[in-house]
Coordinates of C-alpha atoms in Angstrom, one line a residue:
X1 CA 1.9 -9.1 -45.5
X2 CA 4.7 -8.3 -43.5
X3 CA 7.9 -9.3 -45.4
X4 CA 10.1 -11.5 -43.7
X5 CA 13.4 -11.4 -42.0
X6 CA 14.9 -13.1 -45.4
X7 CA 13.2 -11.0 -47.7
X8 CA 14.2 -7.8 -46.4
X9 CA 17.6 -9.3 -46.4
X10 CA 17.4 -9.9 -50.0
X11 CA 16.3 -6.5 -50.9
X12 CA 19.6 -5.0 -49.3
X13 CA 21.9 -3.9 -51.9
X14 CA 25.1 -4.8 -50.0
X15 CA 28.3 -2.6 -50.1
X16 CA 31.3 -4.0 -51.5
X17 CA 33.3 -5.6 -48.4
X18 CA 36.3 -3.3 -49.3
X19 CA 34.4 -0.2 -48.7
X20 CA 32.9 -1.5 -45.3
X21 CA 36.8 -2.6 -44.3
X22 CA 37.6 1.1 -45.2
X23 CA 35.2 2.5 -43.1
X24 CA 36.4 0.3 -40.2
X25 CA 40.2 1.5 -40.6
X26 CA 41.1 -1.8 -42.1
X27 CA 44.2 -1.6 -44.7
X28 CA 43.6 -3.7 -48.1
X29 CA 46.3 -5.9 -47.2
X30 CA 44.6 -7.0 -44.3
X31 CA 41.6 -8.2 -45.9
X32 CA 41.1 -11.7 -47.2
X33 CA 38.3 -11.8 -49.7
X34 CA 35.4 -14.6 -49.3
X35 CA 33.7 -13.3 -52.4
X36 CA 32.4 -9.5 -52.4
X37 CA 30.7 -9.4 -49.7
X38 CA 32.4 -11.1 -46.8
X39 CA 36.3 -11.5 -45.6
X40 CA 38.2 -12.5 -43.1
X41 CA 40.8 -10.7 -41.3
X42 CA 44.4 -10.8 -40.9
X43 CA 45.3 -10.7 -37.0
X44 CA 48.2 -8.0 -38.1
X45 CA 45.0 -5.5 -37.2
X46 CA 45.8 -6.3 -33.6
X47 CA 49.7 -5.5 -34.1
X48 CA 49.4 -2.5 -36.0
X49 CA 47.2 -1.3 -33.5
X50 CA 48.6 -2.4 -30.2
X51 CA 49.2 1.0 -28.7
X52 CA 45.8 2.5 -29.6
X53 CA 43.2 2.6 -26.5
X54 CA 40.4 0.5 -26.6
X55 CA 37.0 1.6 -27.2
X56 CA 34.2 1.3 -25.0
X57 CA 32.7 -2.2 -24.6
X58 CA 28.8 -2.5 -24.4
X59 CA 27.6 -6.2 -23.8
X60 CA 23.9 -6.8 -24.6
X61 CA 22.3 -9.6 -22.4
X62 CA 18.4 -10.3 -21.8
X63 CA 16.1 -11.9 -19.6
X64 CA 15.1 -15.6 -19.9
X65 CA 14.3 -16.6 -23.7
X66 CA 10.7 -17.7 -24.1
X67 CA 9.1 -18.9 -27.6
X68 CA 7.6 -15.2 -27.5
X69 CA 10.9 -14.0 -28.5
X70 CA 13.3 -11.2 -27.1
X71 CA 15.3 -9.8 -29.8
X72 CA 18.7 -9.6 -28.3
X73 CA 20.4 -10.2 -31.2
X74 CA 18.2 -7.8 -33.2
X75 CA 18.8 -5.1 -30.4
X76 CA 22.7 -5.7 -30.7
X77 CA 22.4 -4.7 -34.2
X78 CA 20.0 -1.9 -34.1
X79 CA 22.2 -0.2 -31.1
X80 CA 25.7 -0.9 -33.3
X81 CA 23.5 0.9 -36.1
X82 CA 21.9 3.6 -33.9
X83 CA 25.2 4.4 -32.5
X84 CA 27.0 5.0 -36.1
X85 CA 23.3 7.2 -36.6
X86 CA 24.2 9.6 -33.7
X87 CA 28.0 10.3 -35.2
X88 CA 29.8 7.4 -33.2
X89 CA 32.1 5.0 -34.5
X90 CA 30.8 1.8 -33.4
X91 CA 31.1 -1.8 -34.3
X92 CA 29.2 -4.9 -33.7
X93 CA 30.8 -8.3 -32.4
X94 CA 28.5 -11.3 -32.9
X95 CA 28.7 -15.3 -33.1
X96 CA 28.3 -17.6 -35.9
X97 CA 24.8 -19.3 -36.3
X98 CA 25.0 -23.1 -35.8
X99 CA 23.4 -25.1 -38.7
X100 CA 21.6 -27.4 -35.9
X101 CA 19.4 -24.7 -34.7
X102 CA 18.9 -22.9 -38.2
X103 CA 17.5 -26.2 -39.4
X104 CA 16.0 -27.2 -36.0
X105 CA 13.5 -24.8 -33.8
X106 CA 15.0 -21.3 -34.3
X107 CA 15.6 -20.7 -38.3
X108 CA 18.4 -17.9 -39.0
X109 CA 20.1 -16.2 -36.7
X110 CA 21.3 -12.8 -38.0
X111 CA 19.1 -10.4 -36.7
X112 CA 15.5 -9.5 -37.9
X113 CA 13.2 -7.0 -39.7
X114 CA 15.4 -4.1 -40.6
X115 CA 18.0 -4.9 -37.9
X116 CA 20.1 -7.6 -39.5
X117 CA 23.7 -8.9 -40.6
X118 CA 23.7 -9.7 -44.0
X119 CA 24.7 -11.7 -46.3
X120 CA 21.8 -13.5 -44.2
X121 CA 21.8 -16.6 -46.5
X122 CA 25.8 -17.0 -46.4
X123 CA 26.0 -16.1 -42.5
X124 CA 23.4 -18.9 -41.9
X125 CA 24.8 -21.5 -44.0
X126 CA 28.4 -22.4 -44.7
X127 CA 29.9 -18.8 -44.2
X128 CA 33.5 -18.7 -44.4
X129 CA 33.9 -22.6 -43.3
X130 CA 34.7 -21.9 -39.7
X131 CA 32.3 -24.4 -38.3
X132 CA 33.6 -27.0 -40.8
X133 CA 37.1 -26.4 -39.8
X134 CA 36.2 -27.1 -35.8
X135 CA 34.3 -30.2 -36.7
X136 CA 37.0 -31.2 -38.9
X137 CA 39.6 -30.7 -36.2
X138 CA 37.4 -32.3 -33.4
X139 CA 36.9 -35.2 -35.2
X140 CA 40.6 -35.7 -36.4
X141 CA 41.3 -36.1 -32.4
X142 CA 38.8 -38.9 -32.3
X143 CA 40.1 -40.6 -35.6
X144 CA 44.0 -40.3 -33.8
X145 CA 42.5 -41.5 -30.8
X146 CA 40.8 -44.5 -31.7
X147 CA 43.6 -45.3 -34.4
X148 CA 46.0 -45.4 -31.4
X149 CA 44.2 -47.7 -29.7
X150 CA 44.0 -50.1 -32.4
X151 CA 47.5 -49.6 -33.4
X152 CA 48.9 -51.0 -30.0
X153 CA 47.7 -48.4 -27.7
X154 CA 51.3 -47.2 -26.3
X155 CA 49.7 -44.8 -23.9
X156 CA 47.7 -47.2 -22.0
X157 CA 44.5 -45.6 -22.5
X158 CA 41.6 -46.7 -20.9
X159 CA 38.7 -47.3 -23.4
X160 CA 36.3 -46.9 -20.4
X161 CA 37.8 -43.5 -19.8
X162 CA 37.9 -41.7 -22.8
X163 CA 36.3 -38.2 -22.4
X164 CA 36.7 -37.2 -25.8
X165 CA 33.3 -37.1 -28.4
X166 CA 32.9 -36.7 -31.7
X167 CA 31.0 -33.6 -33.1
X168 CA 28.6 -32.7 -35.9
X169 CA 27.1 -29.0 -36.8
X170 CA 23.6 -30.7 -36.7
X171 CA 20.5 -31.6 -34.0
X172 CA 21.0 -35.3 -34.2
X173 CA 19.5 -37.1 -31.1
X174 CA 20.3 -40.9 -32.2
X175 CA 24.1 -39.9 -32.0
X176 CA 24.4 -38.9 -28.5
X177 CA 25.1 -42.6 -27.4
X178 CA 26.5 -45.0 -30.0
X179 CA 28.9 -47.5 -30.6
X180 CA 32.1 -47.8 -32.5
X181 CA 34.4 -50.4 -34.0
X182 CA 32.0 -53.1 -34.8
X183 CA 32.6 -55.8 -36.8
X184 CA 35.7 -56.9 -37.9
X185 CA 39.1 -56.1 -36.2
X186 CA 40.3 -54.1 -38.9
X187 CA 37.2 -52.1 -38.0
X188 CA 39.2 -50.7 -34.4
X189 CA 38.4 -51.5 -31.1
X190 CA 34.9 -51.7 -30.1
X191 CA 33.8 -49.2 -27.5
X192 CA 30.9 -46.8 -26.6
X193 CA 31.0 -43.1 -28.0
X194 CA 29.0 -40.2 -28.5
X195 CA 28.5 -37.1 -30.5
X196 CA 28.2 -33.6 -29.2
X197 CA 26.6 -30.7 -31.3
X198 CA 30.2 -28.6 -33.0
X199 CA 28.9 -25.6 -30.9
X200 CA 29.7 -27.6 -28.0
X201 CA 33.0 -28.9 -29.2
X202 CA 36.3 -27.7 -26.8
X203 CA 38.1 -26.5 -29.8
X204 CA 35.2 -24.1 -30.2
X205 CA 35.9 -22.9 -26.5
X206 CA 39.6 -22.9 -27.2
X207 CA 39.1 -21.0 -30.6
X208 CA 37.1 -18.4 -29.2
X209 CA 39.3 -17.9 -25.9
X210 CA 42.6 -18.1 -28.0
X211 CA 44.6 -14.6 -28.7
X212 CA 46.7 -15.9 -31.9
X213 CA 47.6 -19.0 -33.6
X214 CA 50.2 -20.1 -31.5
X215 CA 48.2 -19.7 -28.5
X216 CA 45.3 -21.5 -30.4
X217 CA 47.9 -24.4 -30.9
X218 CA 48.9 -24.6 -27.6
X219 CA 45.4 -24.5 -26.0
X220 CA 44.4 -27.8 -28.7
X221 CA 47.4 -29.7 -27.2
X222 CA 46.1 -29.1 -23.5
X223 CA 42.9 -30.5 -24.2
X224 CA 42.0 -33.6 -22.0
X225 CA 41.1 -36.7 -24.4
X226 CA 41.0 -39.7 -22.0
X227 CA 42.8 -41.5 -18.9
X228 CA 45.0 -44.2 -18.7
X229 CA 44.6 -47.4 -16.5
X230 CA 46.4 -45.6 -13.8
X231 CA 43.7 -42.8 -13.9
X232 CA 46.2 -40.5 -15.4
X233 CA 45.3 -37.7 -17.8
X234 CA 46.1 -38.1 -21.7
X235 CA 46.2 -34.7 -23.3
X236 CA 46.0 -34.0 -27.5
X237 CA 49.7 -33.2 -27.2
X238 CA 50.2 -36.9 -26.1
X239 CA 48.8 -37.9 -29.5
X240 CA 51.4 -35.4 -30.9
X241 CA 48.8 -33.8 -33.4
X242 CA 48.5 -30.1 -32.1
X243 CA 50.3 -29.3 -35.1
X244 CA 47.8 -30.9 -37.5
X245 CA 45.2 -29.3 -35.8
X246 CA 46.2 -25.7 -36.1
X247 CA 47.2 -26.2 -39.5
X248 CA 43.3 -27.4 -40.1
X249 CA 42.1 -24.2 -37.8
X250 CA 44.6 -21.6 -39.5
X251 CA 42.0 -19.8 -41.7
X252 CA 39.3 -20.3 -38.9
X253 CA 41.2 -18.5 -36.2
X254 CA 41.2 -15.2 -38.2
X255 CA 37.7 -13.1 -37.7
X256 CA 35.0 -12.7 -40.7
X257 CA 33.9 -9.2 -41.5
X258 CA 30.3 -8.3 -43.0
X259 CA 27.7 -5.6 -42.6
X260 CA 24.6 -4.4 -41.3
X261 CA 21.9 -3.3 -43.5
X262 CA 22.7 0.0 -42.9
X263 CA 26.5 -0.6 -44.2
X264 CA 28.0 -0.9 -40.9
X265 CA 31.0 -3.0 -40.2
X266 CA 30.1 -6.4 -38.1
X267 CA 32.9 -8.8 -37.1
X268 CA 31.3 -12.5 -36.6
X269 CA 33.5 -15.0 -35.0
X270 CA 33.1 -18.2 -33.6
X271 CA 29.6 -19.5 -31.9
X272 CA 29.6 -21.5 -28.4
X273 CA 26.6 -22.2 -27.4
X274 CA 25.7 -20.7 -23.7
X275 CA 23.8 -23.1 -22.2
X276 CA 26.5 -25.7 -22.7
X277 CA 29.6 -23.8 -23.5
X278 CA 30.7 -20.3 -22.7
X279 CA 28.5 -18.4 -25.1
X280 CA 30.6 -15.7 -26.5
X281 CA 32.2 -14.4 -29.9
X282 CA 35.9 -14.8 -29.9
X283 CA 38.5 -12.8 -28.0
X284 CA 40.3 -12.2 -31.0
X285 CA 36.9 -10.3 -32.5
X286 CA 36.4 -8.4 -29.7
X287 CA 39.8 -7.2 -29.2
X288 CA 40.1 -6.1 -33.1
X289 CA 36.6 -4.4 -33.0
X290 CA 38.1 -2.3 -29.5
X291 CA 40.9 -1.4 -31.6
X292 CA 39.0 -0.1 -34.7
X293 CA 36.1 1.7 -33.1
X294 CA 35.0 4.0 -30.5
X295 CA 32.0 1.9 -29.2
X296 CA 31.8 -2.1 -29.4
X297 CA 28.5 -3.9 -29.2
X298 CA 28.5 -7.4 -28.4
X299 CA 26.3 -10.0 -27.1
X300 CA 26.3 -13.1 -25.0
X301 CA 23.9 -15.9 -25.5
X302 CA 20.8 -16.5 -23.9
X303 CA 19.9 -14.5 -20.6
X304 CA 22.4 -12.9 -17.9
X305 CA 22.1 -16.0 -15.9
X306 CA 24.1 -18.1 -18.6
X307 CA 25.9 -15.9 -21.4
X308 CA 26.3 -12.6 -19.5
X309 CA 27.6 -14.4 -16.3
X310 CA 29.9 -16.3 -18.6
X311 CA 31.0 -13.1 -20.6
X312 CA 32.1 -11.4 -17.2
X313 CA 33.5 -14.1 -15.3
X314 CA 35.1 -16.1 -18.0
X315 CA 36.0 -14.2 -21.1
X316 CA 36.7 -10.8 -19.5
X317 CA 38.7 -12.4 -16.9
X318 CA 41.0 -14.4 -19.5
X319 CA 41.2 -11.7 -22.2
X320 CA 41.6 -8.6 -19.8
X321 CA 38.5 -6.8 -20.8
X322 CA 36.9 -4.2 -19.2
X323 CA 33.1 -3.8 -19.8
X324 CA 31.8 -0.1 -19.5
X325 CA 27.8 -0.8 -19.7
X326 CA 25.4 -3.8 -20.1
X327 CA 22.0 -3.6 -21.9
X328 CA 19.4 -6.0 -20.7
X329 CA 16.5 -7.0 -23.5
X330 CA 12.9 -7.7 -22.7
X331 CA 9.9 -7.8 -24.3
X332 CA 6.2 -7.5 -23.3
X333 CA 5.3 -10.4 -24.9
X334 CA 8.1 -12.4 -22.7
X335 CA 7.4 -10.8 -19.4
X336 CA 3.7 -11.7 -19.7
X337 CA 5.1 -15.4 -20.6
X338 CA 7.0 -15.4 -17.7
X339 CA 4.0 -14.3 -15.6
X340 CA 2.3 -17.1 -16.6
X341 CA 0.3 -16.7 -19.6
X342 CA -0.1 -19.2 -22.3
X343 CA 1.9 -18.5 -25.7
X344 CA -1.3 -18.5 -27.9
X345 CA -3.0 -15.7 -25.2
X346 CA 0.4 -13.3 -25.3
X347 CA -1.6 -11.1 -28.0
X348 CA -4.3 -10.3 -25.3
X349 CA -3.7 -7.3 -23.2
X350 CA -2.7 -8.4 -19.7
X351 CA -0.9 -5.8 -17.6
X352 CA -0.9 -7.7 -14.2
X353 CA 1.1 -10.6 -15.7
X354 CA 3.5 -8.7 -17.4
X355 CA 4.3 -6.8 -13.9
X356 CA 4.5 -10.4 -12.5
X357 CA 6.8 -11.4 -15.2
X358 CA 8.9 -8.5 -14.2
X359 CA 10.2 -10.5 -11.4
X360 CA 12.3 -12.3 -14.1
X361 CA 13.8 -8.8 -15.3
X362 CA 14.5 -7.8 -11.6
X363 CA 16.5 -11.0 -11.1
X364 CA 18.6 -10.5 -14.1
X365 CA 19.1 -6.6 -13.3
X366 CA 20.4 -7.9 -9.9
X367 CA 22.9 -10.5 -11.6
X368 CA 24.7 -7.3 -13.3
X369 CA 24.6 -5.1 -10.3
X370 CA 26.2 -8.0 -8.4
X371 CA 29.4 -7.4 -11.3
X372 CA 29.6 -3.6 -10.7
X373 CA 28.1 -2.8 -13.9
X374 CA 26.2 0.3 -15.2
X375 CA 22.8 -1.2 -17.1
X376 CA 19.8 -0.2 -18.9
X377 CA 16.7 -2.0 -19.8
X378 CA 16.1 -2.3 -23.4
X379 CA 12.4 -3.0 -24.4
X380 CA 12.2 -4.1 -27.6
X381 CA 8.6 -3.2 -28.8
X382 CA 5.9 -5.2 -31.0
X383 CA 3.2 -4.4 -33.0
X384 CA 0.8 -6.2 -30.3
X385 CA 2.0 -4.2 -27.4
X386 CA -0.6 -1.9 -25.9
X387 CA -0.6 1.5 -24.6
X388 CA -1.5 0.1 -21.1
X389 CA 1.1 -2.5 -20.7
X390 CA 3.9 -0.1 -22.1
X391 CA 3.0 2.4 -19.6
X392 CA 2.8 -0.2 -16.8
X393 CA 6.3 -1.2 -17.5
X394 CA 7.7 2.2 -18.0
X395 CA 6.3 3.1 -14.6
X396 CA 7.8 -0.2 -13.0
X397 CA 11.3 0.7 -14.1
X398 CA 10.8 4.2 -12.9
X399 CA 9.3 3.1 -9.3
X400 CA 12.4 0.6 -9.0
X401 CA 15.0 3.2 -10.8
X402 CA 16.1 1.1 -13.6
X403 CA 17.0 3.0 -16.6
X404 CA 14.9 2.0 -19.9
X405 CA 14.5 2.7 -23.5
X406 CA 11.8 1.7 -25.9
X407 CA 13.7 0.2 -29.1
X408 CA 12.0 0.1 -32.3
X409 CA 14.9 -1.6 -34.0
X410 CA 13.2 -4.4 -35.9
X411 CA 10.7 -2.0 -37.8
X412 CA 12.8 0.9 -38.2
X413 CA 16.5 -0.5 -37.9
X414 CA 19.1 2.1 -36.2
X415 CA 16.6 4.9 -36.2
X416 CA 14.6 2.6 -33.5
X417 CA 17.6 2.8 -31.4
X418 CA 18.4 6.4 -31.0
X419 CA 17.2 6.9 -27.5
X420 CA 18.8 3.5 -26.5
X421 CA 22.2 4.8 -28.0
X422 CA 22.1 8.0 -26.3
X423 CA 21.5 6.8 -23.2
X424 CA 24.3 3.9 -23.7
X425 CA 26.9 6.5 -24.6
X426 CA 25.8 8.3 -21.1
X427 CA 26.4 4.9 -19.3
X428 CA 29.6 4.3 -20.7
X429 CA 31.0 7.6 -19.2
X430 CA 29.9 6.5 -15.8
X431 CA 32.5 5.0 -13.3
X432 CA 31.9 1.4 -12.7
X433 CA 33.4 -1.3 -10.7
X434 CA 33.4 -4.2 -12.7
X435 CA 34.3 -7.3 -11.0
X436 CA 34.1 -11.3 -11.1
X437 CA 31.6 -12.7 -9.0
X438 CA 34.3 -15.0 -7.6
X439 CA 38.0 -15.7 -7.1
X440 CA 39.5 -18.7 -9.5
X441 CA 41.4 -20.0 -6.0
X442 CA 38.1 -20.6 -4.4
X443 CA 37.1 -24.4 -4.5
X444 CA 35.0 -25.8 -7.4
X445 CA 32.1 -26.2 -4.7
X446 CA 32.4 -22.7 -3.7
X447 CA 32.3 -21.3 -7.2
X448 CA 29.3 -23.4 -8.3
X449 CA 27.2 -22.1 -5.3
X450 CA 28.2 -18.5 -6.0
X451 CA 26.8 -18.3 -9.4
X452 CA 23.8 -20.5 -8.7
X453 CA 22.9 -18.3 -5.7
X454 CA 24.1 -15.0 -7.1
X455 CA 22.7 -15.2 -10.6
X456 CA 19.7 -17.8 -10.0
X457 CA 18.4 -17.3 -7.0
X458 CA 19.0 -20.7 -6.0
X459 CA 19.0 -21.6 -1.9
X460 CA 21.6 -24.2 -2.8
X461 CA 23.4 -26.8 -4.8
X462 CA 23.4 -30.1 -4.7
X463 CA 26.1 -32.5 -5.9
X464 CA 25.8 -36.0 -7.4
X465 CA 28.0 -38.8 -6.6
X466 CA 29.6 -38.8 -9.6
X467 CA 30.0 -35.1 -9.5
X468 CA 31.5 -35.1 -5.9
X469 CA 34.1 -38.0 -7.1
X470 CA 35.1 -35.6 -9.7
X471 CA 35.6 -32.5 -7.9
X472 CA 38.2 -35.0 -5.7
X473 CA 39.9 -35.7 -8.8
X474 CA 40.2 -32.4 -10.1
X475 CA 41.4 -31.5 -7.0
X476 CA 44.3 -34.2 -6.8
X477 CA 45.4 -33.1 -10.4
X478 CA 45.4 -29.6 -9.8
X479 CA 42.7 -28.5 -12.1
X480 CA 40.3 -26.8 -9.5
X481 CA 41.7 -23.2 -9.5
X482 CA 39.8 -22.6 -12.9
X483 CA 36.7 -20.7 -13.7
X484 CA 33.1 -22.3 -13.9
X485 CA 31.3 -23.0 -17.1
X486 CA 27.5 -24.0 -15.9
X487 CA 25.6 -25.9 -18.4
X488 CA 21.8 -25.2 -17.4
X489 CA 18.6 -24.7 -19.1
X490 CA 18.2 -21.6 -20.8
X491 CA 14.5 -21.1 -20.3
X492 CA 14.6 -20.9 -16.8
X493 CA 16.6 -19.6 -13.8
X494 CA 16.3 -22.8 -12.0
X495 CA 17.6 -26.5 -13.7
X496 CA 14.3 -26.9 -14.8
X497 CA 13.3 -25.9 -17.9
X498 CA 9.6 -25.2 -17.5
X499 CA 9.8 -23.3 -14.6
X500 CA 9.4 -19.8 -15.7
X501 CA 9.3 -16.4 -13.6
X502 CA 11.2 -16.2 -10.8
X503 CA 11.2 -19.6 -8.7
X504 CA 12.3 -19.3 -4.9
X505 CA 13.6 -22.0 -2.5
X506 CA 15.0 -24.0 -5.2
X507 CA 18.3 -25.9 -5.2
X508 CA 20.6 -26.8 -8.3
X509 CA 22.0 -30.1 -8.9
X510 CA 25.0 -30.7 -10.7
X511 CA 25.0 -34.3 -11.8
X512 CA 28.4 -33.9 -14.0
X513 CA 31.6 -31.9 -14.3
X514 CA 33.7 -32.0 -17.5
X515 CA 37.2 -30.5 -17.7
X516 CA 38.0 -28.2 -20.5
X517 CA 41.8 -27.6 -20.1
X518 CA 42.5 -26.1 -23.2
X519 CA 39.7 -23.7 -22.9
X520 CA 40.9 -23.2 -19.1
X521 CA 37.6 -24.1 -17.5
X522 CA 35.3 -26.7 -15.5
X523 CA 31.9 -27.5 -17.3
X524 CA 29.3 -28.2 -14.4
X525 CA 26.4 -30.1 -16.0
X526 CA 23.1 -29.3 -14.2
X527 CA 19.4 -30.8 -14.4
X528 CA 19.1 -32.4 -17.9
X529 CA 20.9 -30.0 -20.3
X530 CA 21.9 -32.0 -23.4
X531 CA 25.3 -31.3 -25.4
X532 CA 23.6 -32.7 -28.7
X533 CA 20.0 -31.1 -29.1
X534 CA 17.3 -33.0 -30.9
X535 CA 14.9 -31.7 -33.9
X536 CA 11.4 -30.7 -33.0
X537 CA 8.5 -32.4 -34.5
X538 CA 8.1 -29.8 -37.5
X539 CA 12.0 -28.7 -37.9
X540 CA 12.4 -25.4 -39.5
X541 CA 14.2 -27.3 -42.3
X542 CA 10.7 -28.2 -43.4
X543 CA 9.9 -24.4 -44.6
X544 CA 13.1 -24.3 -46.3
X545 CA 13.4 -24.5 -50.2
X546 CA 15.5 -23.3 -53.3
X547 CA 14.5 -22.5 -56.8
X548 CA 16.1 -23.2 -60.1
X549 CA 17.6 -19.6 -60.0
X550 CA 19.1 -20.3 -56.7
X551 CA 16.8 -18.2 -54.6
X552 CA 16.4 -19.4 -50.9
X553 CA 12.9 -19.2 -49.1
X554 CA 11.8 -20.2 -45.8
X555 CA 15.2 -19.7 -44.1
X556 CA 13.4 -17.3 -41.6

């Protein structure tokens, strides 16, 4: 029986984190130990290296995810190890896992097989406490907001126009819509409220886009919490608590250092979902890597229609990042599912269905081409892939002039990415013409339509009455000249989660807009996407256990 990801990770003999830091060029005084195998990094690293030339930035993205699995994080980690194996100084920048998916459907999220980040258990559970700090900061805002109303409401807050929600890093559908303040008057003012999952909190987005502690403090203060009875905005800074929030976040703002199974340095920091937030690790993590290594491999959540678009339109724009190459991950299994093969039949050879599923891959390639970036298709091989399927996919890539590489990182770690690493290095030497898809000065409708038509292949965008009214309000308040963060199902190019492949002649429906003023973008909610997920019928938590010696089982 094949070893589980957790068993492979537990067999790894970790190097002391001080050794990993030394390999990366981090000074002992810039390291804050969290045990022997993980640490936080001082922001002084950026100051010390401010005049150093940045390394090459490589983004790993994918086709629309399926139950069959694509292995985007696994490929990211394997590519980083592969680059180090061919003699390049490379680092990896990843997001932190959320406890919601860990206990829900996905299980652990630190790569897989022999391309993993360790310590796996710590990374997937409490890690260095960043998620808890974000949850605390978010809920401190809620507590102070409701206390302000209870204590006389000097800001004249309209309790029916409160935009801020509480959060919890757990999938709990029962908390989506709640009533608070019930019972005696001492319990506060009764009103409707709800919870987001922590990774959908604007505090998470702000953490991941801030470039310093003081920038974080300013962004926290600019977050919208409500409107008063004159429809004027109320911000966190109006509550006077931005200093307290920054204090809660003073350690969380520092990136975290860990290692791969092959003992290469990885910075893991921040974790906004890509279907409801901007889906990228922190700017501070990426910029730290860029100063410490010659090649930096990072990933953005879900497919190129979501994570990559937000990385290239939001994160790179705000942080003045210049990406050098993009890796688009796909599996033959997932392509067959996009070609209408049922999940239970994916083990059976089906070349025609796989080639039909390549329509989905082609659309994501077109999206990356629209940004003016060089790319390569990385085929993450599975044992069930047949020679005929592999040959047909290679021929499809060749016929359409798409560079590609077969990757075996799950089974072989960095050794399985040597060809991919060599080709990525060559890609990074090419001149590229990277540019965002739109100018922020364009109208909200124009920006949303550009994303929907260019990245999804939609024919048009429909705005609900509520969304149209919100657009007019945002224009009046001067909030219309910001990037757009699309909230959409990750499983389809459309806003309908079970429409696979490459749909044609469809419209995207924007039902609601939410201003994330601290982050600096407008969130557009489409279809039925939720900001608080629910658990599946059989949560991953049912398979997890721990013995009397503290050994964990079933995490993934």
